PDB file of C-alpha atoms in Angstrom:
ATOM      1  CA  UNK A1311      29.371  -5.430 -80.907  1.00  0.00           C
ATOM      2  CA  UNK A1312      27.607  -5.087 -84.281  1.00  0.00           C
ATOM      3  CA  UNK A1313      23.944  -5.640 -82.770  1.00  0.00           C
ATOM      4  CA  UNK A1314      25.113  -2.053 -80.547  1.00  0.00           C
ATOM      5  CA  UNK A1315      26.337  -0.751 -84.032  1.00  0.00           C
ATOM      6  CA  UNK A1316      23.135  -1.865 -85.640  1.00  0.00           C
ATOM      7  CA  UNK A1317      20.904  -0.499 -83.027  1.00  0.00           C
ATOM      8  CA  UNK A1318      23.285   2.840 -83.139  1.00  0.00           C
ATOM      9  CA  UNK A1319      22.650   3.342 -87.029  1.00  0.00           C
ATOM     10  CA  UNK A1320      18.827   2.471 -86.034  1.00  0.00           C
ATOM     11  CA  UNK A1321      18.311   5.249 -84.085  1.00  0.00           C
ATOM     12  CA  UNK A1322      20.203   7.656 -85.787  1.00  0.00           C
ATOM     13  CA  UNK A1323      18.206   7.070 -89.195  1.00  0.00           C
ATOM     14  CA  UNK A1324      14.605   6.936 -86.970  1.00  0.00           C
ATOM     15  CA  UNK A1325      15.931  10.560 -85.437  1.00  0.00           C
ATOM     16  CA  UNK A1326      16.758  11.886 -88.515  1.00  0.00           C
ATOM     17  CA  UNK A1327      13.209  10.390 -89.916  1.00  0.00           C
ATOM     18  CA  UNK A1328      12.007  12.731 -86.689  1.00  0.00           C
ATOM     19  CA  UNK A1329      11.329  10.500 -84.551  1.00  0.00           C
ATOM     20  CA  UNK A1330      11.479  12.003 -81.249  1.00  0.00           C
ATOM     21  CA  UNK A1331      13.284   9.447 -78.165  1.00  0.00           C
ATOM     22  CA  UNK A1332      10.323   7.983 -76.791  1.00  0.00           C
ATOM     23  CA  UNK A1333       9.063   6.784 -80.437  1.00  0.00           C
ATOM     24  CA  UNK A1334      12.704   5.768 -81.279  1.00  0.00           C
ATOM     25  CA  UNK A1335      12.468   3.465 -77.512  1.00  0.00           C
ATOM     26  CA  UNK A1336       9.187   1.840 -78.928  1.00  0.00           C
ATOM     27  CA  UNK A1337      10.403   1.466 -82.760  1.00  0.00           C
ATOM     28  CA  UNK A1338      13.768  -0.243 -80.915  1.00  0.00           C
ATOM     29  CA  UNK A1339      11.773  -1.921 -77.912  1.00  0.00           C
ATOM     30  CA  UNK A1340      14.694  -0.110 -75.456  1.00  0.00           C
ATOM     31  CA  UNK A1341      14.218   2.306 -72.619  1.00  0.00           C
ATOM     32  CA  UNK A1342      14.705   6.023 -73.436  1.00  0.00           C
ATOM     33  CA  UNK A1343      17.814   5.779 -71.260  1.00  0.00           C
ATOM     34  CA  UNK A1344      18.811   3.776 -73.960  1.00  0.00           C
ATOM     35  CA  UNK A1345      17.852   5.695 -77.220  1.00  0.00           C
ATOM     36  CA  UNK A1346      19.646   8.100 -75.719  1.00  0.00           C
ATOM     37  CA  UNK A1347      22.941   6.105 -75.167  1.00  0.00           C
ATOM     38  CA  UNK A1348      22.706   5.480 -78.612  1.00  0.00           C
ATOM     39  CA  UNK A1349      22.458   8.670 -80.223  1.00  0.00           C
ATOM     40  CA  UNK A1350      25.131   9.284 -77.732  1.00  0.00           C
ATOM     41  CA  UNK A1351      26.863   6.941 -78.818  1.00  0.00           C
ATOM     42  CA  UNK A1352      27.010   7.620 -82.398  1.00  0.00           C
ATOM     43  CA  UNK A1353      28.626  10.633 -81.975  1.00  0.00           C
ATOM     44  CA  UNK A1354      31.412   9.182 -80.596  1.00  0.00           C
ATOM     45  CA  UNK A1355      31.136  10.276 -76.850  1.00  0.00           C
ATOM     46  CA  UNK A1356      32.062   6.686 -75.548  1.00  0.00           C
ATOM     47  CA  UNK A1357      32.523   8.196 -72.094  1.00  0.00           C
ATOM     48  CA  UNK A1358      28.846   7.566 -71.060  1.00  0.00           C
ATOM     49  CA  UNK A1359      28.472   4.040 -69.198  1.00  0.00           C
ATOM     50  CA  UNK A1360      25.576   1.965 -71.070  1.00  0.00           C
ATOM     51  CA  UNK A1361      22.185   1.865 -69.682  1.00  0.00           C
ATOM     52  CA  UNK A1362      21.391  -1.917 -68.110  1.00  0.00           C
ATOM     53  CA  UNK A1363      18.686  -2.948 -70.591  1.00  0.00           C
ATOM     54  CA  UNK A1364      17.927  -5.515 -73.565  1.00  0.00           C
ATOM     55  CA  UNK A1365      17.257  -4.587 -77.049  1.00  0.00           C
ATOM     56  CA  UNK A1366      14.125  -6.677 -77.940  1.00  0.00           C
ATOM     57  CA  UNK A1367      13.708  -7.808 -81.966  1.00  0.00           C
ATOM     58  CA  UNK A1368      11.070  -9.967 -82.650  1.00  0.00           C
ATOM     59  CA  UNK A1369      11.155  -9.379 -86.623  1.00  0.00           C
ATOM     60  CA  UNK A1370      10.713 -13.208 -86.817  1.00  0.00           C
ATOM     61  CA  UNK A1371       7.627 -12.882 -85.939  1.00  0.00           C
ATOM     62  CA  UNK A1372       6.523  -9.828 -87.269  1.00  0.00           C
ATOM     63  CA  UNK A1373       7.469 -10.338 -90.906  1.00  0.00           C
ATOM     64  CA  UNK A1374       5.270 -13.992 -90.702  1.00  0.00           C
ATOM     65  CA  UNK A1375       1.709 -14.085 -91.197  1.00  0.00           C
ATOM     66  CA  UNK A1376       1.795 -17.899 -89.659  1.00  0.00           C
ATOM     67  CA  UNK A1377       4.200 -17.329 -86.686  1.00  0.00           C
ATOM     68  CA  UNK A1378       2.476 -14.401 -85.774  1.00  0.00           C
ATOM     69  CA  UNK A1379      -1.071 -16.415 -85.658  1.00  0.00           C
ATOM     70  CA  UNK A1380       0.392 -19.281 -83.557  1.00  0.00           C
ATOM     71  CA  UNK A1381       1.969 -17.047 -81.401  1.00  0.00           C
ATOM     72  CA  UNK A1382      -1.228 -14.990 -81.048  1.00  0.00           C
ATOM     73  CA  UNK A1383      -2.948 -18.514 -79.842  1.00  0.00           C
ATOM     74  CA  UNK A1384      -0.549 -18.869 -77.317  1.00  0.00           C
ATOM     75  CA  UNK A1385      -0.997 -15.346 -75.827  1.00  0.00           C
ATOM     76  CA  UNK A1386      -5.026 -16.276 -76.141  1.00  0.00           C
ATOM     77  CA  UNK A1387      -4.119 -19.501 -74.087  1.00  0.00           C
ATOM     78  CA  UNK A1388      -2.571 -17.993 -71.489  1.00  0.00           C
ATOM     79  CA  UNK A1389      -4.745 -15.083 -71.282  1.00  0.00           C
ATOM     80  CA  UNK A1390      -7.782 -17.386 -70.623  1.00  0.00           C
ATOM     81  CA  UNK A1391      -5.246 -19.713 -67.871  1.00  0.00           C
ATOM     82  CA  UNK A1392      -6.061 -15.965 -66.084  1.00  0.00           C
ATOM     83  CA  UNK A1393      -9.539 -15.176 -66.757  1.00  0.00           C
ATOM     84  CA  UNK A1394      -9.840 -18.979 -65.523  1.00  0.00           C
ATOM     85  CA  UNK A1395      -8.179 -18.360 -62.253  1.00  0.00           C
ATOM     86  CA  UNK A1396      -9.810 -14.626 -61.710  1.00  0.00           C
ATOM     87  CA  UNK A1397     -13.131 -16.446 -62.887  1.00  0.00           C
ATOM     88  CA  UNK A1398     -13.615 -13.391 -65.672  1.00  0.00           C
ATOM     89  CA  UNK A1399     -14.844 -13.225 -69.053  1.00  0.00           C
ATOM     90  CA  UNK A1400     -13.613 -11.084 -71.824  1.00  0.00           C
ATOM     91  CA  UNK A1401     -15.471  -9.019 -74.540  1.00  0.00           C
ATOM     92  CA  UNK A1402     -12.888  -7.143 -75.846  1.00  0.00           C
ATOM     93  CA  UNK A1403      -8.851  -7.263 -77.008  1.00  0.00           C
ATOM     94  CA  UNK A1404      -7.553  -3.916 -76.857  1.00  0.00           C
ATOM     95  CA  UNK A1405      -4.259  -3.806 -79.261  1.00  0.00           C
ATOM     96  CA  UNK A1406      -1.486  -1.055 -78.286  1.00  0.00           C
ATOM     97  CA  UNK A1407      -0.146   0.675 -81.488  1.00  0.00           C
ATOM     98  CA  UNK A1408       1.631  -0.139 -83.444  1.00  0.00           C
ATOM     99  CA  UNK A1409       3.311  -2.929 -82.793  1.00  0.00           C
ATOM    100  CA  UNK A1410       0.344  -5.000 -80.520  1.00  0.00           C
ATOM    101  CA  UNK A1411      -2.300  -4.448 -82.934  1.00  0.00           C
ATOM    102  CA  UNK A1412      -1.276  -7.437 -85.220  1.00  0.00           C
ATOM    103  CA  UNK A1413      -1.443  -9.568 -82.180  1.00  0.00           C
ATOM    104  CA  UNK A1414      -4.285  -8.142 -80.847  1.00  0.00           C
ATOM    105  CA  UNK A1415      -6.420  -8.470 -84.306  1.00  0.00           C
ATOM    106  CA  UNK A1416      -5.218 -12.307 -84.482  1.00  0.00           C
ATOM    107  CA  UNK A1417      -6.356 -13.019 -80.538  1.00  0.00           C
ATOM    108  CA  UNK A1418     -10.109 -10.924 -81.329  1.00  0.00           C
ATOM    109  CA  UNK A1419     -10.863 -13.506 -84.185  1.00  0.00           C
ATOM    110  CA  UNK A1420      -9.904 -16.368 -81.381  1.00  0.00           C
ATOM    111  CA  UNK A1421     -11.643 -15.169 -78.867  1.00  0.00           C
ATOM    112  CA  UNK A1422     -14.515 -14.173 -81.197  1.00  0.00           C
ATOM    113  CA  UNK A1423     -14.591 -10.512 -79.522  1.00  0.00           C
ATOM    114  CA  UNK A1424     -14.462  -7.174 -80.697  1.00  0.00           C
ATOM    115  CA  UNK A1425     -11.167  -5.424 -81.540  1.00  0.00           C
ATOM    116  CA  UNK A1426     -10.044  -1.565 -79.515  1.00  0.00           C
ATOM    117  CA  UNK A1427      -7.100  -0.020 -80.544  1.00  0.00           C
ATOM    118  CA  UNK A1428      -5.329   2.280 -78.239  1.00  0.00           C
ATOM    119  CA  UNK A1429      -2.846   4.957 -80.330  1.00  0.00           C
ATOM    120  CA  UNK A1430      -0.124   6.583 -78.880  1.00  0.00           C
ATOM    121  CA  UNK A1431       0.754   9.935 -79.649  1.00  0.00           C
ATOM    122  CA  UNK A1432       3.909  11.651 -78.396  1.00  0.00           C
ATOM    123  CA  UNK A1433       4.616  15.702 -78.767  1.00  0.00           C
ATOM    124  CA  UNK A1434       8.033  16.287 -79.848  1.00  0.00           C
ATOM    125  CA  UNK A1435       7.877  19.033 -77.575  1.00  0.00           C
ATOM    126  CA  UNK A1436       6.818  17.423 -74.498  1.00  0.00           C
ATOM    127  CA  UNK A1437       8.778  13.843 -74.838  1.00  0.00           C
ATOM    128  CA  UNK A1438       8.076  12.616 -71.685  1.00  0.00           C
ATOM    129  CA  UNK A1439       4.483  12.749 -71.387  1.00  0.00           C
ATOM    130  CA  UNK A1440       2.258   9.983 -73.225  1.00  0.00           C
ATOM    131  CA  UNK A1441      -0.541  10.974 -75.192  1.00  0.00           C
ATOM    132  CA  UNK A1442      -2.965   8.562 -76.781  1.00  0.00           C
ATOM    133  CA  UNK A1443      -6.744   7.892 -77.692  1.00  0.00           C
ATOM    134  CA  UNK A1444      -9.088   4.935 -79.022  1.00  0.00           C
ATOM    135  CA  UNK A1445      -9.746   4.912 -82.639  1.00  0.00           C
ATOM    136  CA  UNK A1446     -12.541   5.558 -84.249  1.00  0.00           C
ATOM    137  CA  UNK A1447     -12.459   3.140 -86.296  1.00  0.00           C
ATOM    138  CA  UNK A1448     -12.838   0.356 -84.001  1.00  0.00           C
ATOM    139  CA  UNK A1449     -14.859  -1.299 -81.630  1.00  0.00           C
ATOM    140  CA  UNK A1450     -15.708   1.240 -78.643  1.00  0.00           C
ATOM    141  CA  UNK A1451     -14.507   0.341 -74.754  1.00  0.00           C
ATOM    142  CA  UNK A1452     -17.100   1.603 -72.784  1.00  0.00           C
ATOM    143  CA  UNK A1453     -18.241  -1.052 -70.032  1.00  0.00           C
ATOM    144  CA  UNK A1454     -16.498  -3.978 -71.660  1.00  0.00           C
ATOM    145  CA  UNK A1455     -14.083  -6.376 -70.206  1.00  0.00           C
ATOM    146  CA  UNK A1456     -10.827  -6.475 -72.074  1.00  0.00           C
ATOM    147  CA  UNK A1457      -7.385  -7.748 -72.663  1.00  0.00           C
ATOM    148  CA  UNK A1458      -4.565  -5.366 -73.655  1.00  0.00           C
ATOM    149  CA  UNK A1459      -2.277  -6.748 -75.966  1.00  0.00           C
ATOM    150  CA  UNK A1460       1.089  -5.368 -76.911  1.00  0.00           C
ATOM    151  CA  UNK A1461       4.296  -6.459 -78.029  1.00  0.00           C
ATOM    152  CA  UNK A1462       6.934  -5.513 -75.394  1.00  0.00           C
ATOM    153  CA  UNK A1463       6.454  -3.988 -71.647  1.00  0.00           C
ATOM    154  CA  UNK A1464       9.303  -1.923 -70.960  1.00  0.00           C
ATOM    155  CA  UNK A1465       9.032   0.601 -68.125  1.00  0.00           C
ATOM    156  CA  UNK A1466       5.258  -0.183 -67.989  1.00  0.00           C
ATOM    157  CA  UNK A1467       4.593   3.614 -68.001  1.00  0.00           C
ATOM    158  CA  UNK A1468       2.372   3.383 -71.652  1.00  0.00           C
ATOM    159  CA  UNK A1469       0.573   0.211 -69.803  1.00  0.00           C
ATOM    160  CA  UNK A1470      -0.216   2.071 -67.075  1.00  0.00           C
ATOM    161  CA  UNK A1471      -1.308   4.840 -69.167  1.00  0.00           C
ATOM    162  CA  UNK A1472      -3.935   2.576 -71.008  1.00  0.00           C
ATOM    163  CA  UNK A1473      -5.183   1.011 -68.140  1.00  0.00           C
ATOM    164  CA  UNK A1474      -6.013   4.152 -66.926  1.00  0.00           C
ATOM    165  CA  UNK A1475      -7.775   5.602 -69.851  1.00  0.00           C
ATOM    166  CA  UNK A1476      -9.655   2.154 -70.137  1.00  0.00           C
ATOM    167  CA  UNK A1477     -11.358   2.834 -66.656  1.00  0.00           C
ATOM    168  CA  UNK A1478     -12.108   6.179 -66.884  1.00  0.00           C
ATOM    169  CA  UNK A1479     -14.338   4.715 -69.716  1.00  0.00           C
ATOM    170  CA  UNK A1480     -15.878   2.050 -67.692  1.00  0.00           C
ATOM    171  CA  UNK A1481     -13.934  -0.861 -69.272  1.00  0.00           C
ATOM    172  CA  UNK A1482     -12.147  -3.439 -66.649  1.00  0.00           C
ATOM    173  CA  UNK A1483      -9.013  -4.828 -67.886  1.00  0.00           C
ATOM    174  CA  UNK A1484      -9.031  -8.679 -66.586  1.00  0.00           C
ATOM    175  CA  UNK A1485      -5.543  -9.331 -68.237  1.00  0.00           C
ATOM    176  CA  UNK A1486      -2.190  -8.122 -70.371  1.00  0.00           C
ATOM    177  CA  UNK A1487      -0.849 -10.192 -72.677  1.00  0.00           C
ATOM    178  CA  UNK A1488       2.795  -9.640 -74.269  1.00  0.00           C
ATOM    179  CA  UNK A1489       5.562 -11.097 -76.058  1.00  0.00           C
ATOM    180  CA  UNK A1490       8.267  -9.520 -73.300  1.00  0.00           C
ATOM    181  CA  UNK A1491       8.013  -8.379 -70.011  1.00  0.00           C
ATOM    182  CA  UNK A1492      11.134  -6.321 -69.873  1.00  0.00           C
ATOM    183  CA  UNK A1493       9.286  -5.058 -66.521  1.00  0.00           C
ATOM    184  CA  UNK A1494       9.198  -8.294 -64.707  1.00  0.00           C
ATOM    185  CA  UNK A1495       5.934  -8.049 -63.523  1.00  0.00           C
ATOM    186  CA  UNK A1496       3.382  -9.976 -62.130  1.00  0.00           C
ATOM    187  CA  UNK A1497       0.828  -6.874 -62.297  1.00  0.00           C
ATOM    188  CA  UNK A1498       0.738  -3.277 -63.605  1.00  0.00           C
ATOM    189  CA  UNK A1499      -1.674  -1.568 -62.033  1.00  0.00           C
ATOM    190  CA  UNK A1500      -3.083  -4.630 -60.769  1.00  0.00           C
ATOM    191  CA  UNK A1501      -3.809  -6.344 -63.832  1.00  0.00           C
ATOM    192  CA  UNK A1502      -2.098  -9.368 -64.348  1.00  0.00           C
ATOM    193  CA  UNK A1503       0.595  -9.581 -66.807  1.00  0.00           C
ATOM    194  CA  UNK A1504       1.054 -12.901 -68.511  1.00  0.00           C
ATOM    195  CA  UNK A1505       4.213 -12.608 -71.397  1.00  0.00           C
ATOM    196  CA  UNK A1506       5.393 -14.488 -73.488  1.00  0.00           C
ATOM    197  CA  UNK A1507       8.795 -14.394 -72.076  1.00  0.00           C
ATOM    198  CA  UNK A1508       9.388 -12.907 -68.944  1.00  0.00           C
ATOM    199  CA  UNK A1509      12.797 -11.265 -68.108  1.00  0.00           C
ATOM    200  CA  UNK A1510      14.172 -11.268 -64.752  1.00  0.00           C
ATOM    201  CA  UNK A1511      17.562  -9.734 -63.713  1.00  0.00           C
ATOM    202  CA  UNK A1512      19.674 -11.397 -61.823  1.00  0.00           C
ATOM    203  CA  UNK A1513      21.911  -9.068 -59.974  1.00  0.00           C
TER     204      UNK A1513
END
């Protein structure tokens, strides 16, 4: 029970930093369904069943310059198991902000490629709806062959998102690499997805 109340007080101080649901989801790695249990939550309404989901924190990870590397080698390894068995070549790691551009910068030095990054933007006044653009200040997409890289695939709706914004600029995604498929899927958008740790409920 104290990882719920320690996710609860989570999202309540992220909302009151104003954060709107979807950001709080992706700050938490939860579904909205879930922020919004939380918040619920916190103010006492108990009546509301929880949502089925799982509360993802890899802060081990994050806060270590070496684990992150290694584990950044691993995601390279099995990233090229795929490009091995779709006989495809990468020029590119595309990094999903925030939280997959760490990765993503680590895999681009092993790979010896360039380095995208994908921001997402959300408008507090249109939560539902997933904005984003390539920055600037990066490598450009346009007819490359990438990798995305982020940390957690929840609903796979920001994934699918990216992948479509890569090919309306000409760039073929040949693989995804993450830490959790929350998804549990083999493809999004027919890309293959190759995580870290896939999760697979068992109903």
């Amino acid at each position: 029970m104290k990882n719920i109340e320690n996710l609860i007080q989570k999202a309540v101080e992220l909302q009151s930093n104003g954060l709107t649901s979807r950001q709080i989801a992706d700050e938490l790695n939860v579904s909205r369904d879930t922020v919004t249990w939380l918040l619920t939550r916190a103010k006492k309404d108990v009546s509301t069943p929880a949502p089925k989901d799982i509360s993802v924190n890899w802060v081990n990870i994050g806060k270590n310059a070496y684990r992150l590397r290694n584990i950044s080698k691993v995601l390279c390894d099995m990233a090229l198991e795929t490009l091995e068995q779709t006989d495809d070549d990468v020029d590119l790691i595309v990094g999903i902000g925030l939280s997959g551009v760490p990765l993503a910068s680590l895999m681009a030095e092993e790979f010896g490629t360039d380095l995208a990054v994908f921001h997402t933007h959300y408008d507090p006044a249109d939560d539902k709806h997933l904005k984003g653009d390539f920055s600037g200040n990066f490598s450009s997409v346009k007819g490359k062959k990438c990798v995305i890289v982020d940390d957690v695939i929840t609903s796979g709706y920001t994934m699918m998102e990216v992948i479509k914004r890569l090919r309306e600029e000409d760039c073929k995604p040949v693989a995804i690499a993450v830490l959790v498929d929350k998804k549990g899927a083999e493809l999004i958008s027919d890309v293959p997805v190759r995580p870290l740790v896939r999760i697979v409920r068992v109903d």
